[in-house]
């Protein structure tokens, strides 16, 4: 394995070009372009290579590429254990690395459910064995995701997987008392409850966003208020008990308003938005193609506008993929029978570029914050700088991703690294391409290919 | 026209063509030999995932009057049950060489999916709570036969609009044909997104009936009550049922329609359902003519006309 890597001519956060020297898992030197060879680390490695005691430094030509901190996804479905036909930890993390991610949080709705120390440790170890990125298991809030009794949150927190985020994602913790107890309990280890906000009585049988389109298509509606009612309630509970709440996949303009209100109160409420809710709208459902079926559903143009604005001003803290692979027999069917969810890891950064960078709402430092630093703060990920000033500095973790912002690529659903092909972007041309990903100084992707 | 999936995307010319063709088909029904050779050698598959003897039989009679071979293919079970998937079924139909597939399915949009998987024409015979285009066409045909026109008529649709594919198809088709549509229902059974529809909404049937040329009663399923869509059957019947007193509020020429099967007493009083202004029985007969017209236009076209002349 290469011990010393020279990343030549890269633009950290889109700034001036630099050479970065990666060694020992950290950034060992930052120099003007062409200056890396004059640093002690590279000179020492080169000398060691000459007498055969060390491997030669690897030089990566990164001219024109932008360096970002390794991306962190708070919301990934890896499907293992239980649905290895749709995805495995190996294939899902491969997808993640190709998308520029160095840490993914694996959601708990597996089979068996990740509601014990045993299951979270199993998932964590599978991630280590695969080696494409760090896997941080999310523990279930309630046993079997049944919403009735708390899972062993403490045992999961003190397991080898060191779980800090808990979620019944796929289900809402709809019982107010249980939600209160969960929020209180995780204060013992500064945990966070990630809520899939969906009042179940208001969404029974729901198939798409409630409104004019649902009325026309004859599909039962999933009203915005079902999400907003839970966010409002949980924000109040969080304020009351003084805990940490994270709202998964915010999808409506009203939700953004509520989160803005909760933050103004000083409550510790954070939120994520998915790339697809930033770009796609319910109009696509008119095709009845289940590739567009997702939970929460695609909403209106006005909602995507509010979500973009909320992400830009920091009301929404971060982007999370809700990468949800499904086997073809679960998608190539009539709308109502199809499972909700779409792939996200390999296209997330491109969608953020299209919706946020190309529209002038975020610069590269903003992208770094929303896709790496903020999710790392929420999920308590070590090895990530606290803020953008700490990135690309000597001593900072060499966990980063190199992006070609000029590249354009056509998405081929059959050519993705995921085991599934349920991407809504098949045939679309998307901006940006990941050229390399480094995890603690070790390349996981080079030249756009898995190492 | 390659498929008939919805009336929402049916242009005025196409709709009129179907109605005019149905007029010609109705004459076949009255002729001594009630059969045309038009679709000889063509195969029509009735693919029913939901029981509906009335609709299936109507399509079957229509196809047979056009001399098509008919295969009845009923796949039981709900849309979400595992087992043979819609796509597997589509591949089977391809292998059988179906020229047209008449599809009834409990899931909205299922015929749209089917149309992307088979080469033949797909006719939507009712999908979930989405559309039932041939029902709307036969309703329009019935109105035109009785009242001589559709343009400018006031049509009132009463009942469970939220779950009714018949209501949806009729709203699009009748407005395309120039009628003014009002829907009357308890607010719980009106879709929240109805503001985008070209209709008036009222909760007061008595206020609307005097200005109505055609009242179309919808089926109300009893299980809606348990989901709190309305308090009791009695209250529903009192506010939205069509009894004799209420029917008397309508102008003398006004029609009463129902797609059947009727829940007598609750939705409609027997005396009204069996009165001369009721078109319930004609609707069934007209259904065959309209479905003949649809199959003829999708499969026969002008080439078939040459054959029969
Ligand atoms: Zn979720």
XYZ file of C-alpha atoms and ligand atoms in Angstrom:
761
model
C 0.000 0.000 0.000
C 1.153 3.506 -0.816
C 2.226 5.299 2.291
C 2.738 8.780 0.861
C 0.443 10.392 -1.708
C 0.966 13.693 -3.479
C -2.289 15.239 -4.674
C -0.986 17.679 -7.275
C -2.668 20.943 -8.223
C -5.956 20.393 -6.410
C -8.257 23.274 -5.348
C -9.327 22.760 -1.708
C -12.967 23.908 -1.454
C -12.556 25.464 -4.899
C -9.828 27.865 -3.726
C -6.322 28.292 -5.154
C -4.504 25.227 -6.480
C -2.217 23.437 -4.017
C -0.261 20.254 -3.602
C -1.462 18.157 -0.680
C 0.788 15.509 0.803
C -1.075 12.693 2.525
C 0.893 10.554 4.937
C 0.155 8.625 8.082
C -3.590 9.181 7.716
C -3.352 12.939 7.879
C -2.473 15.850 5.651
C 1.280 16.057 6.175
C 1.995 19.099 4.030
C 0.258 21.773 1.965
C 2.422 23.544 -0.620
C 2.135 25.675 -3.741
C 1.762 23.584 -6.906
C 4.997 21.757 -7.656
C 6.264 22.262 -4.137
C 5.367 18.894 -2.649
C 8.635 17.222 -3.669
C 10.548 19.728 -1.565
C 8.831 18.728 1.627
C 10.578 16.447 4.042
C 7.880 13.765 3.928
C 8.052 13.282 0.168
C 11.856 13.554 0.060
C 12.116 10.926 2.789
C 9.672 8.605 0.989
C 11.548 9.071 -2.296
C 14.837 8.262 -0.596
C 13.316 5.173 1.005
C 12.011 4.096 -2.363
C 15.479 4.381 -3.898
C 16.945 1.942 -1.387
C 13.842 -0.292 -1.524
C 12.754 0.190 2.081
C 9.579 2.149 1.261
C 7.077 2.309 -1.606
C 7.464 5.266 -3.982
C 5.204 8.252 -3.341
C 2.045 8.091 -5.449
C 1.411 11.262 -7.415
C -2.225 11.964 -8.290
C -2.671 14.654 -10.938
C -5.586 16.668 -9.597
C -5.315 19.672 -11.875
C -8.718 21.373 -12.068
C -10.238 19.124 -9.425
C -11.900 20.406 -6.269
C -11.047 18.791 -2.947
C -13.864 18.371 -0.427
C -13.804 16.663 2.963
C -14.896 13.016 2.655
C -18.698 13.083 2.434
C -20.793 11.747 5.309
C -24.244 10.255 4.740
C -26.495 10.121 7.781
C -29.138 8.054 5.996
C -28.175 4.950 4.019
C -30.025 1.673 3.672
C -27.456 -1.097 3.195
C -30.097 -3.889 3.406
C -27.695 -6.357 5.085
C -28.652 -8.446 6.963
C -31.843 -9.643 5.316
C -32.092 -8.326 1.774
C -28.671 -9.059 0.363
C -30.283 -9.456 -3.072
C -30.970 -5.697 -3.060
C -27.721 -4.516 -1.441
C -24.923 -5.672 0.844
C -22.608 -3.717 3.072
C -19.907 -4.454 0.471
C -21.897 -3.226 -2.544
C -23.477 -0.305 -0.721
C -20.181 1.033 0.582
C -18.643 0.558 -2.873
C -21.439 2.797 -4.152
C -20.708 5.233 -1.327
C -16.989 5.510 -2.087
C -17.730 6.089 -5.780
C -20.076 8.869 -4.710
C -17.323 10.517 -2.639
C -18.482 9.253 0.761
C -16.106 8.157 3.502
C -18.714 7.506 6.213
C -22.257 6.189 5.901
C -24.822 5.677 8.636
C -26.582 2.364 8.033
C -30.281 2.497 8.859
C -31.701 -0.014 11.306
C -34.615 -1.431 9.302
C -32.791 -4.608 8.330
C -33.923 -8.179 8.960
C -33.192 -8.824 11.778
C -33.672 -5.237 12.863
C -30.557 -3.497 14.206
C -32.008 -3.220 17.707
C -29.332 -5.051 19.699
C -25.600 -4.706 20.265
C -25.105 -7.946 18.316
C -26.662 -6.740 15.078
C -25.044 -3.285 15.117
C -21.647 -4.864 15.752
C -22.217 -7.287 12.869
C -22.974 -4.445 10.462
C -20.048 -2.420 11.753
C -17.648 -5.350 11.241
C -18.958 -6.019 7.734
C -18.154 -2.394 6.981
C -14.633 -2.762 8.308
C -14.086 -5.914 6.269
C -15.305 -4.257 3.083
C -13.046 -1.275 3.707
C -14.609 1.110 1.190
C -15.750 3.574 3.824
C -16.607 3.740 7.512
C -19.970 2.246 8.394
C -21.698 3.658 11.443
C -24.772 1.607 12.292
C -27.917 3.441 13.353
C -29.691 1.640 16.179
C -33.440 1.149 16.268
C -35.303 3.299 18.802
C -37.859 0.601 19.534
C -37.617 -3.158 19.547
C -38.328 -4.582 16.120
C -39.287 -1.054 14.981
C -42.665 -1.920 16.480
C -43.033 1.421 18.257
C -43.946 -0.218 21.545
C -40.882 -0.661 23.783
C -37.460 0.964 23.728
C -34.615 -1.058 22.252
C -31.417 -1.413 24.302
C -30.083 1.986 23.356
C -27.324 1.963 25.973
C -25.994 -1.448 24.974
C -25.753 -0.305 21.364
C -24.062 2.922 22.418
C -21.393 1.079 24.390
C -20.900 -1.683 21.799
C -17.924 -1.771 19.415
C -20.154 0.048 16.912
C -20.412 3.003 19.340
C -23.906 3.895 18.131
C -24.854 7.541 18.601
C -27.802 7.857 16.247
C -31.056 5.984 16.744
C -33.953 5.780 14.336
C -36.964 3.644 13.510
C -36.688 5.014 9.962
C -39.303 3.589 7.674
C -41.615 4.024 10.657
C -42.358 7.038 12.788
C -42.004 6.829 16.554
C -45.566 8.046 16.727
C -46.274 7.446 20.430
C -45.557 10.780 22.110
C -44.576 9.289 25.459
C -42.185 6.770 23.916
C -40.603 9.551 21.868
C -40.141 11.642 24.981
C -38.486 8.764 26.824
C -36.149 8.022 23.914
C -35.085 11.653 23.689
C -34.391 11.726 27.419
C -32.611 8.373 27.568
C -29.981 9.117 24.899
C -28.840 12.217 26.784
C -26.690 9.825 28.848
C -24.310 9.371 25.885
C -25.119 12.466 23.822
C -27.110 10.396 21.377
C -29.576 11.754 18.852
C -32.993 10.458 17.840
C -33.501 10.643 14.083
C -37.209 10.795 13.425
C -38.997 9.647 10.269
C -41.775 12.202 10.687
C -45.013 10.651 9.490
C -48.193 10.613 11.548
C -49.350 7.116 10.602
C -53.083 7.697 10.953
C -52.909 10.468 8.375
C -50.995 8.396 5.835
C -52.745 5.029 5.944
C -52.609 3.670 2.399
C -50.888 6.829 1.134
C -49.160 6.562 -2.226
C -48.042 10.065 -3.195
C -48.193 13.706 -2.141
C -51.752 14.754 -1.362
C -52.970 17.480 -3.679
C -54.119 18.157 -7.208
C -51.879 15.538 -8.792
C -53.016 12.775 -6.423
C -56.637 13.771 -7.009
C -56.139 13.431 -10.747
C -54.147 10.196 -10.642
C -56.462 8.513 -8.160
C -53.662 7.696 -5.741
C -54.300 8.079 -1.999
C -52.604 11.201 -0.674
C -49.750 11.594 1.859
C -50.492 15.052 3.240
C -47.742 17.500 4.169
C -49.417 17.960 7.539
C -48.632 14.349 8.475
C -44.937 15.259 8.422
C -45.344 18.732 9.897
C -47.507 17.624 12.830
C -44.809 15.210 14.025
C -42.002 17.735 13.541
C -43.902 20.305 15.582
C -44.638 17.813 18.352
C -41.093 16.454 18.488
C -39.528 19.909 18.462
C -41.679 20.780 21.466
C -40.667 17.564 23.237
C -36.986 18.206 22.485
C -37.239 21.718 23.850
C -38.985 20.384 26.928
C -36.462 17.685 27.818
C -33.363 19.434 26.423
C -32.200 16.674 24.120
C -31.103 16.262 20.504
C -33.559 15.598 17.687
C -32.708 15.056 14.035
C -35.452 15.173 11.400
C -34.967 12.744 8.544
C -35.712 13.601 4.909
C -37.635 16.858 5.342
C -39.914 17.227 2.349
C -42.308 20.159 2.733
C -42.124 23.939 2.854
C -44.102 23.869 6.111
C -41.513 21.580 7.705
C -38.755 24.052 6.853
C -40.754 26.791 8.588
C -41.213 24.646 11.702
C -37.507 23.793 11.897
C -36.639 27.473 11.515
C -38.983 28.210 14.419
C -37.523 25.428 16.594
C -33.974 26.628 15.957
C -34.956 30.188 16.780
C -36.156 28.865 20.138
C -32.652 27.546 20.721
C -33.707 23.907 20.721
C -31.220 21.330 19.485
C -33.093 20.300 16.375
C -31.234 19.391 13.176
C -32.575 18.269 9.830
C -31.613 16.667 6.556
C -32.972 16.847 3.016
C -32.496 14.253 0.297
C -31.098 15.107 -3.138
C -34.308 13.876 -4.774
C -36.489 16.201 -2.726
C -34.277 19.076 -3.873
C -34.783 18.250 -7.537
C -37.731 16.009 -8.367
C -41.428 16.862 -8.070
C -44.728 14.979 -7.982
C -45.316 15.725 -11.684
C -43.136 12.675 -12.391
C -45.674 10.391 -10.726
C -48.028 10.877 -13.692
C -45.947 8.217 -15.448
C -46.961 5.741 -12.717
C -43.350 4.553 -12.896
C -42.501 3.301 -9.380
C -38.900 4.473 -9.741
C -40.382 7.777 -8.521
C -42.126 6.211 -5.532
C -40.405 7.277 -2.338
C -41.332 7.942 1.272
C -41.876 10.789 2.028
C -43.235 11.323 -1.462
C -42.003 13.764 -4.075
C -43.719 17.075 -3.415
C -44.403 20.251 -5.389
C -42.171 22.820 -7.040
C -42.880 25.214 -4.149
C -41.632 22.596 -1.680
C -38.380 21.987 -3.581
C -37.862 25.763 -3.646
C -38.334 26.031 0.119
C -36.031 23.061 0.721
C -33.282 24.627 -1.410
C -33.654 27.912 0.438
C -33.646 26.125 3.803
C -30.499 24.188 2.932
C -28.804 27.362 1.708
C -29.518 29.350 4.878
C -28.675 26.457 7.196
C -32.188 25.836 8.488
C -31.717 22.397 7.026
C -28.305 21.292 8.248
C -27.321 18.707 5.725
C -28.005 16.527 2.714
C -28.612 12.820 3.335
C -29.231 10.360 0.542
C -31.887 7.969 1.921
C -30.178 5.548 -0.465
C -32.815 2.810 -0.672
C -31.911 -0.032 -3.010
C -34.693 -2.395 -4.097
C -34.642 -5.585 -6.134
C -36.268 -5.206 -9.549
C -39.282 -7.364 -8.644
C -40.082 -4.845 -5.912
C -40.043 -1.958 -8.397
C -41.110 -3.345 -11.795
C -44.725 -3.549 -10.795
C -47.849 -1.459 -10.460
C -47.407 1.713 -8.395
C -49.287 0.606 -5.275
C -47.404 -2.677 -5.016
C -43.950 -1.138 -5.406
C -41.716 -0.455 -2.430
C -40.821 3.163 -1.812
C -37.214 4.288 -2.190
C -34.541 5.204 -4.701
C -30.765 4.972 -4.997
C -28.785 8.029 -3.973
C -25.136 7.496 -3.057
C -23.592 7.684 -6.522
C -25.562 10.721 -7.660
C -26.043 12.834 -4.504
C -23.184 15.255 -5.080
C -24.221 15.773 -8.706
C -27.774 16.647 -7.675
C -26.482 19.071 -5.061
C -24.271 20.695 -7.706
C -27.233 21.002 -10.059
C -29.704 22.353 -7.509
C -27.457 24.349 -5.162
C -24.104 25.195 -6.794
C -25.182 25.895 -10.363
C -28.046 28.021 -9.018
C -25.614 30.063 -6.920
C -27.095 29.029 -3.584
C -23.988 27.288 -2.185
C -20.258 27.585 -2.859
C -17.880 24.667 -2.387
C -17.354 25.506 1.272
C -21.123 25.379 1.657
C -21.259 21.995 -0.066
C -18.482 20.752 2.236
C -20.475 21.876 5.246
C -23.833 20.413 4.167
C -22.460 17.103 2.892
C -19.561 16.388 5.238
C -19.009 18.635 8.230
C -22.570 19.138 9.436
C -23.555 15.468 9.148
C -20.292 14.545 10.909
C -21.187 16.885 13.779
C -24.722 15.478 14.051
C -23.559 11.860 13.913
C -20.455 12.411 16.091
C -17.973 11.281 13.444
C -14.336 11.664 14.476
C -11.737 12.238 11.723
C -13.662 15.159 10.288
C -12.742 18.781 10.837
C -15.284 20.766 12.861
C -15.499 23.476 10.221
C -14.199 24.368 6.779
C -11.264 26.322 8.212
C -9.902 23.065 9.589
C -9.910 21.387 6.184
C -6.770 21.005 4.019
C -4.533 22.072 6.883
C -1.457 20.246 8.090
C -2.549 17.711 10.668
C -6.142 17.477 9.416
C -7.471 14.005 8.604
C -6.560 12.852 5.088
C -10.187 11.882 4.494
C -11.267 13.683 1.385
C -12.779 13.393 -2.031
C -11.679 14.865 -5.364
C -14.369 16.134 -7.686
C -14.230 17.204 -11.317
C -16.831 19.987 -11.373
C -16.672 20.358 -15.176
C -17.481 16.720 -15.926
C -20.875 15.657 -17.298
C -22.025 12.064 -17.191
C -25.082 10.162 -18.362
C -26.520 7.894 -15.684
C -26.939 4.265 -16.713
C -29.036 2.419 -14.103
C -27.405 -0.877 -15.028
C -23.881 0.459 -14.593
C -24.127 1.567 -10.948
C -22.137 -0.153 -8.208
C -25.238 -0.796 -6.141
C -26.810 -4.231 -6.506
C -30.050 -2.483 -7.419
C -30.837 -0.180 -10.309
C -33.711 1.947 -8.971
C -32.198 5.320 -9.770
C -34.616 8.024 -10.909
C -31.855 9.632 -12.967
C -31.445 6.915 -15.614
C -30.672 8.589 -18.947
C -30.203 12.024 -17.375
C -26.968 13.953 -17.827
C -25.681 15.069 -14.427
C -22.890 17.519 -13.587
C -19.762 16.585 -11.669
C -17.857 13.341 -11.254
C -15.855 11.902 -8.362
C -12.286 11.148 -9.442
C -10.784 9.975 -6.153
C -11.748 9.302 -2.543
C -9.294 8.961 0.344
C -10.105 7.438 3.717
C -7.456 8.388 6.325
C -4.819 8.726 3.600
C -5.748 5.500 1.841
C -7.344 5.725 -1.617
C -10.700 3.943 -1.872
C -11.389 5.364 -5.336
C -8.799 6.440 -7.924
C -9.504 7.549 -11.497
C -13.180 7.108 -10.744
C -12.708 3.407 -9.977
C -12.828 1.420 -6.744
C -9.405 0.456 -5.395
C -55.004 6.235 -30.633
C -52.955 3.233 -29.603
C -54.371 2.674 -26.111
C -57.376 3.890 -24.147
C -55.950 4.518 -20.685
C -57.787 7.596 -19.509
C -60.260 10.217 -20.633
C -57.960 12.927 -19.272
C -55.825 12.631 -22.395
C -58.696 12.049 -24.825
C -58.993 14.901 -27.332
C -62.411 16.245 -28.332
C -62.121 14.808 -31.859
C -61.228 11.362 -30.540
C -64.079 11.421 -28.060
C -66.578 12.408 -30.750
C -65.192 9.736 -33.054
C -65.820 7.088 -30.396
C -69.384 8.330 -29.813
C -70.182 8.508 -33.549
C -68.698 5.065 -34.115
C -70.733 3.753 -31.198
C -73.877 5.047 -32.944
C -73.024 2.887 -35.934
C -72.275 -0.070 -33.690
C -75.641 0.350 -31.982
C -77.296 -0.203 -35.355
C -75.524 -3.559 -35.618
C -77.124 -4.559 -32.357
C -80.535 -3.869 -33.899
C -79.780 -5.701 -37.160
C -80.915 -9.331 -37.756
C -77.273 -10.536 -37.950
C -75.626 -8.923 -34.948
C -72.070 -9.571 -35.973
C -69.371 -7.771 -37.962
C -66.378 -9.590 -39.422
C -64.083 -6.656 -38.643
C -61.796 -8.221 -36.046
C -61.768 -11.766 -37.365
C -58.450 -13.410 -36.455
C -57.640 -10.827 -33.806
C -57.296 -11.746 -30.163
C -58.716 -9.703 -27.304
C -57.705 -10.669 -23.790
C -59.912 -9.716 -20.869
C -57.386 -9.386 -18.060
C -59.323 -8.934 -14.838
C -57.516 -8.658 -11.515
C -60.770 -7.634 -9.868
C -64.149 -9.305 -10.148
C -66.570 -7.453 -12.361
C -68.882 -9.726 -14.259
C -70.786 -6.781 -15.731
C -67.819 -5.038 -17.269
C -66.069 -8.210 -18.358
C -69.194 -9.558 -20.036
C -69.804 -6.248 -21.758
C -66.300 -6.259 -23.262
C -66.667 -9.935 -24.175
C -69.943 -9.376 -26.026
C -68.455 -6.336 -27.778
C -65.379 -8.247 -28.967
C -67.459 -11.221 -30.129
C -69.823 -9.008 -32.123
C -66.730 -7.859 -33.979
C -65.724 -11.519 -34.519
C -62.589 -11.340 -32.375
C -61.308 -14.290 -30.401
C -61.736 -13.604 -26.704
C -59.647 -15.001 -23.898
C -60.763 -14.379 -20.358
C -57.814 -14.206 -18.029
C -58.730 -13.568 -14.440
C -55.967 -13.120 -11.940
C -57.293 -13.073 -8.437
C -55.813 -11.400 -5.435
C -54.976 -7.905 -4.456
C -52.382 -5.724 -6.099
C -49.960 -6.073 -3.268
C -50.158 -9.828 -2.906
C -47.076 -11.688 -4.010
C -47.135 -14.302 -6.706
C -47.388 -13.679 -10.403
C -46.556 -10.092 -11.036
C -48.174 -7.799 -13.544
C -44.972 -7.888 -15.572
C -44.963 -11.692 -15.690
C -48.564 -11.583 -16.859
C -47.664 -9.049 -19.537
C -44.997 -11.395 -20.847
C -47.513 -14.234 -20.979
C -49.916 -12.049 -22.966
C -47.125 -11.162 -25.372
C -46.462 -14.855 -25.899
C -50.163 -15.434 -26.634
C -50.088 -12.703 -29.241
C -52.809 -10.551 -27.725
C -53.843 -7.714 -30.052
C -55.722 -5.930 -27.317
C -55.711 -6.288 -23.560
C -58.714 -5.110 -21.599
C -57.395 -4.569 -18.096
C -59.243 -4.156 -14.815
C -56.936 -3.746 -11.828
C -57.288 -2.619 -8.201
C -54.163 -0.428 -8.471
C -54.353 3.015 -10.050
C -52.042 3.207 -13.047
C -51.680 -0.555 -13.582
C -52.903 -0.351 -17.235
C -50.317 2.411 -17.852
C -47.587 0.060 -16.644
C -49.020 -2.758 -18.734
C -48.998 -0.548 -21.831
C -45.249 -0.100 -21.476
C -44.700 -3.853 -21.429
C -46.973 -5.189 -24.209
C -47.102 -4.497 -27.945
C -50.889 -4.717 -28.239
C -53.408 -2.018 -27.376
C -54.404 -1.644 -23.754
C -57.923 -0.642 -22.768
C -58.349 0.494 -19.197
C -61.441 -1.220 -17.830
C -61.078 0.440 -14.444
C -57.893 0.987 -12.423
C -58.073 1.526 -8.695
C -59.484 4.917 -7.888
C -58.103 6.438 -11.084
C -60.233 6.037 -14.217
C -62.846 3.954 -16.003
C -62.874 5.548 -19.450
C -65.365 3.260 -21.230
C -67.885 3.843 -18.443
C -67.616 7.589 -19.002
C -67.898 7.124 -22.763
C -71.042 5.039 -22.391
C -72.472 7.605 -19.984
C -71.805 10.383 -22.494
C -73.251 8.252 -25.262
C -76.387 7.627 -23.195
C -76.848 11.324 -22.435
C -76.406 12.274 -26.080
C -78.953 9.683 -27.208
C -81.519 10.867 -24.677
C -81.008 14.620 -24.735
C -79.522 15.029 -28.198
C -76.397 16.889 -27.111
C -73.714 17.258 -24.441
C -72.505 20.775 -25.093
C -73.885 23.189 -22.511
C -75.584 20.579 -20.320
C -75.370 20.763 -16.542
C -74.255 17.425 -15.094
C -74.193 16.757 -11.365
C -72.099 13.909 -9.988
C -73.139 12.812 -6.507
C -71.361 10.662 -3.952
C -67.932 9.240 -3.250
C -65.912 11.316 -5.708
C -62.705 10.688 -3.732
C -62.623 6.966 -4.475
C -64.543 6.951 -7.749
C -62.842 6.209 -11.046
C -66.190 6.710 -12.744
C -66.346 10.265 -11.422
C -62.809 11.072 -12.576
C -63.339 9.749 -16.093
C -66.661 11.543 -16.378
C -65.296 14.872 -15.169
C -62.570 14.919 -17.841
C -64.713 13.548 -20.653
C -67.868 15.576 -20.040
C -65.966 18.844 -19.741
C -64.044 18.030 -22.924
C -67.431 17.513 -24.582
C -68.678 20.897 -23.360
C -70.804 19.974 -20.361
C -70.640 21.876 -17.057
C -69.988 19.517 -14.169
C -70.849 19.976 -10.500
C -69.830 17.444 -7.906
C -71.860 17.051 -4.727
C -70.562 15.048 -1.791
C -69.739 15.348 1.878
C -66.404 17.227 2.102
C -64.689 14.069 3.349
C -65.399 12.356 0.025
C -64.170 15.223 -2.158
C -60.462 15.000 -3.038
C -58.425 17.758 -1.399
C -56.814 18.555 -4.736
C -60.108 19.073 -6.564
C -59.509 22.823 -6.884
C -57.567 22.087 -10.054
C -60.498 20.291 -11.662
C -62.840 22.026 -14.094
C -65.828 21.498 -11.795
C -67.989 23.268 -9.258
C -68.101 21.703 -5.809
C -71.205 21.775 -3.637
C -72.192 20.075 -0.395
C -75.883 20.812 -0.897
C -77.686 18.503 -3.299
C -81.076 20.232 -2.965
C -79.594 23.528 -4.100
C -78.020 22.014 -7.201
C -80.762 19.691 -8.482
C -83.123 22.375 -9.894
C -80.340 23.485 -12.274
C -79.356 19.967 -13.301
C -79.941 18.262 -16.653
C -78.305 15.010 -15.642
C -77.663 13.647 -12.170
C -75.130 10.867 -11.949
C -75.225 8.879 -8.719
C -72.056 7.118 -7.587
C -71.593 3.965 -5.638
C -70.882 4.472 -1.920
C -69.151 1.583 -0.246
C -70.432 0.795 3.209
C -66.895 0.408 4.604
C -66.333 4.146 4.139
C -68.436 4.603 7.230
C -65.973 2.772 9.479
C -63.210 5.117 8.250
C -65.245 8.105 9.441
C -65.981 9.518 6.002
C -69.539 10.044 7.232
C -71.292 9.367 10.539
C -74.042 6.913 9.603
C -75.670 5.441 6.510
C -78.879 7.122 7.530
C -77.291 10.551 7.627
C -75.618 9.950 4.265
C -78.885 8.862 2.744
C -80.728 11.888 4.112
C -78.233 14.386 2.809
C -76.984 12.799 -0.405
C -79.411 10.024 -1.354
C -81.753 10.512 -4.305
C -85.279 9.858 -3.147
C -88.513 10.720 -4.946
C -88.930 14.114 -3.261
C -85.470 15.149 -4.236
C -85.787 13.850 -7.801
C -88.892 16.036 -8.092
C -86.695 19.111 -7.691
C -85.119 18.423 -11.068
C -86.438 19.784 -14.371
C -88.844 17.434 -16.128
C -86.396 16.421 -18.858
C -83.555 15.656 -16.417
C -81.978 12.207 -16.387
C -80.931 9.989 -13.500
C -77.877 7.820 -14.100
C -76.049 5.184 -12.065
C -73.091 3.046 -13.131
C -74.415 0.134 -11.046
C -74.593 -1.919 -9.065
C -76.937 0.272 -7.044
C -77.368 0.304 -3.293
C -81.097 0.878 -3.347
C -82.452 2.839 -0.447
C -79.200 4.400 0.612
C -77.935 5.983 -2.614
C -81.098 5.935 -4.666
C -84.740 5.109 -4.011
C -86.177 2.260 -6.057
C -88.975 4.463 -7.321
C -86.358 6.788 -8.847
C -84.096 4.019 -10.127
C -87.012 2.420 -11.948
C -88.613 5.650 -13.195
C -88.706 6.635 -16.884
C -86.021 9.289 -16.328
C -83.598 6.618 -15.121
C -81.152 5.365 -17.773
C -79.719 2.497 -15.731
C -80.835 -0.256 -18.116
C -79.886 1.606 -21.304
C -76.444 2.283 -19.869
C -75.789 -1.454 -19.873
C -76.848 -1.869 -23.517
C -74.960 1.226 -24.598
C -71.864 -0.132 -22.866
C -71.599 -2.853 -25.512
C -71.878 -0.363 -28.397
C -69.250 1.939 -26.916
C -66.844 -0.908 -26.207
C -67.324 -2.200 -29.755
C -66.447 1.278 -30.983
C -63.317 1.410 -28.839
C -62.054 -2.011 -29.912
C -62.943 -1.231 -33.523
C -61.009 2.032 -33.487
C -58.008 0.585 -31.691
C -57.768 -2.624 -33.721
C -59.841 -2.330 -36.874
C -59.468 1.197 -38.131
C -60.071 2.046 -41.735
C -58.667 -1.228 -43.110
C -61.416 -3.116 -41.397
C -64.011 -0.805 -42.879
C -62.892 -1.798 -46.354
C -63.326 -5.434 -45.405
C -66.872 -4.984 -44.202
C -68.023 -2.872 -47.136
Zn -37.602 7.423 6.290
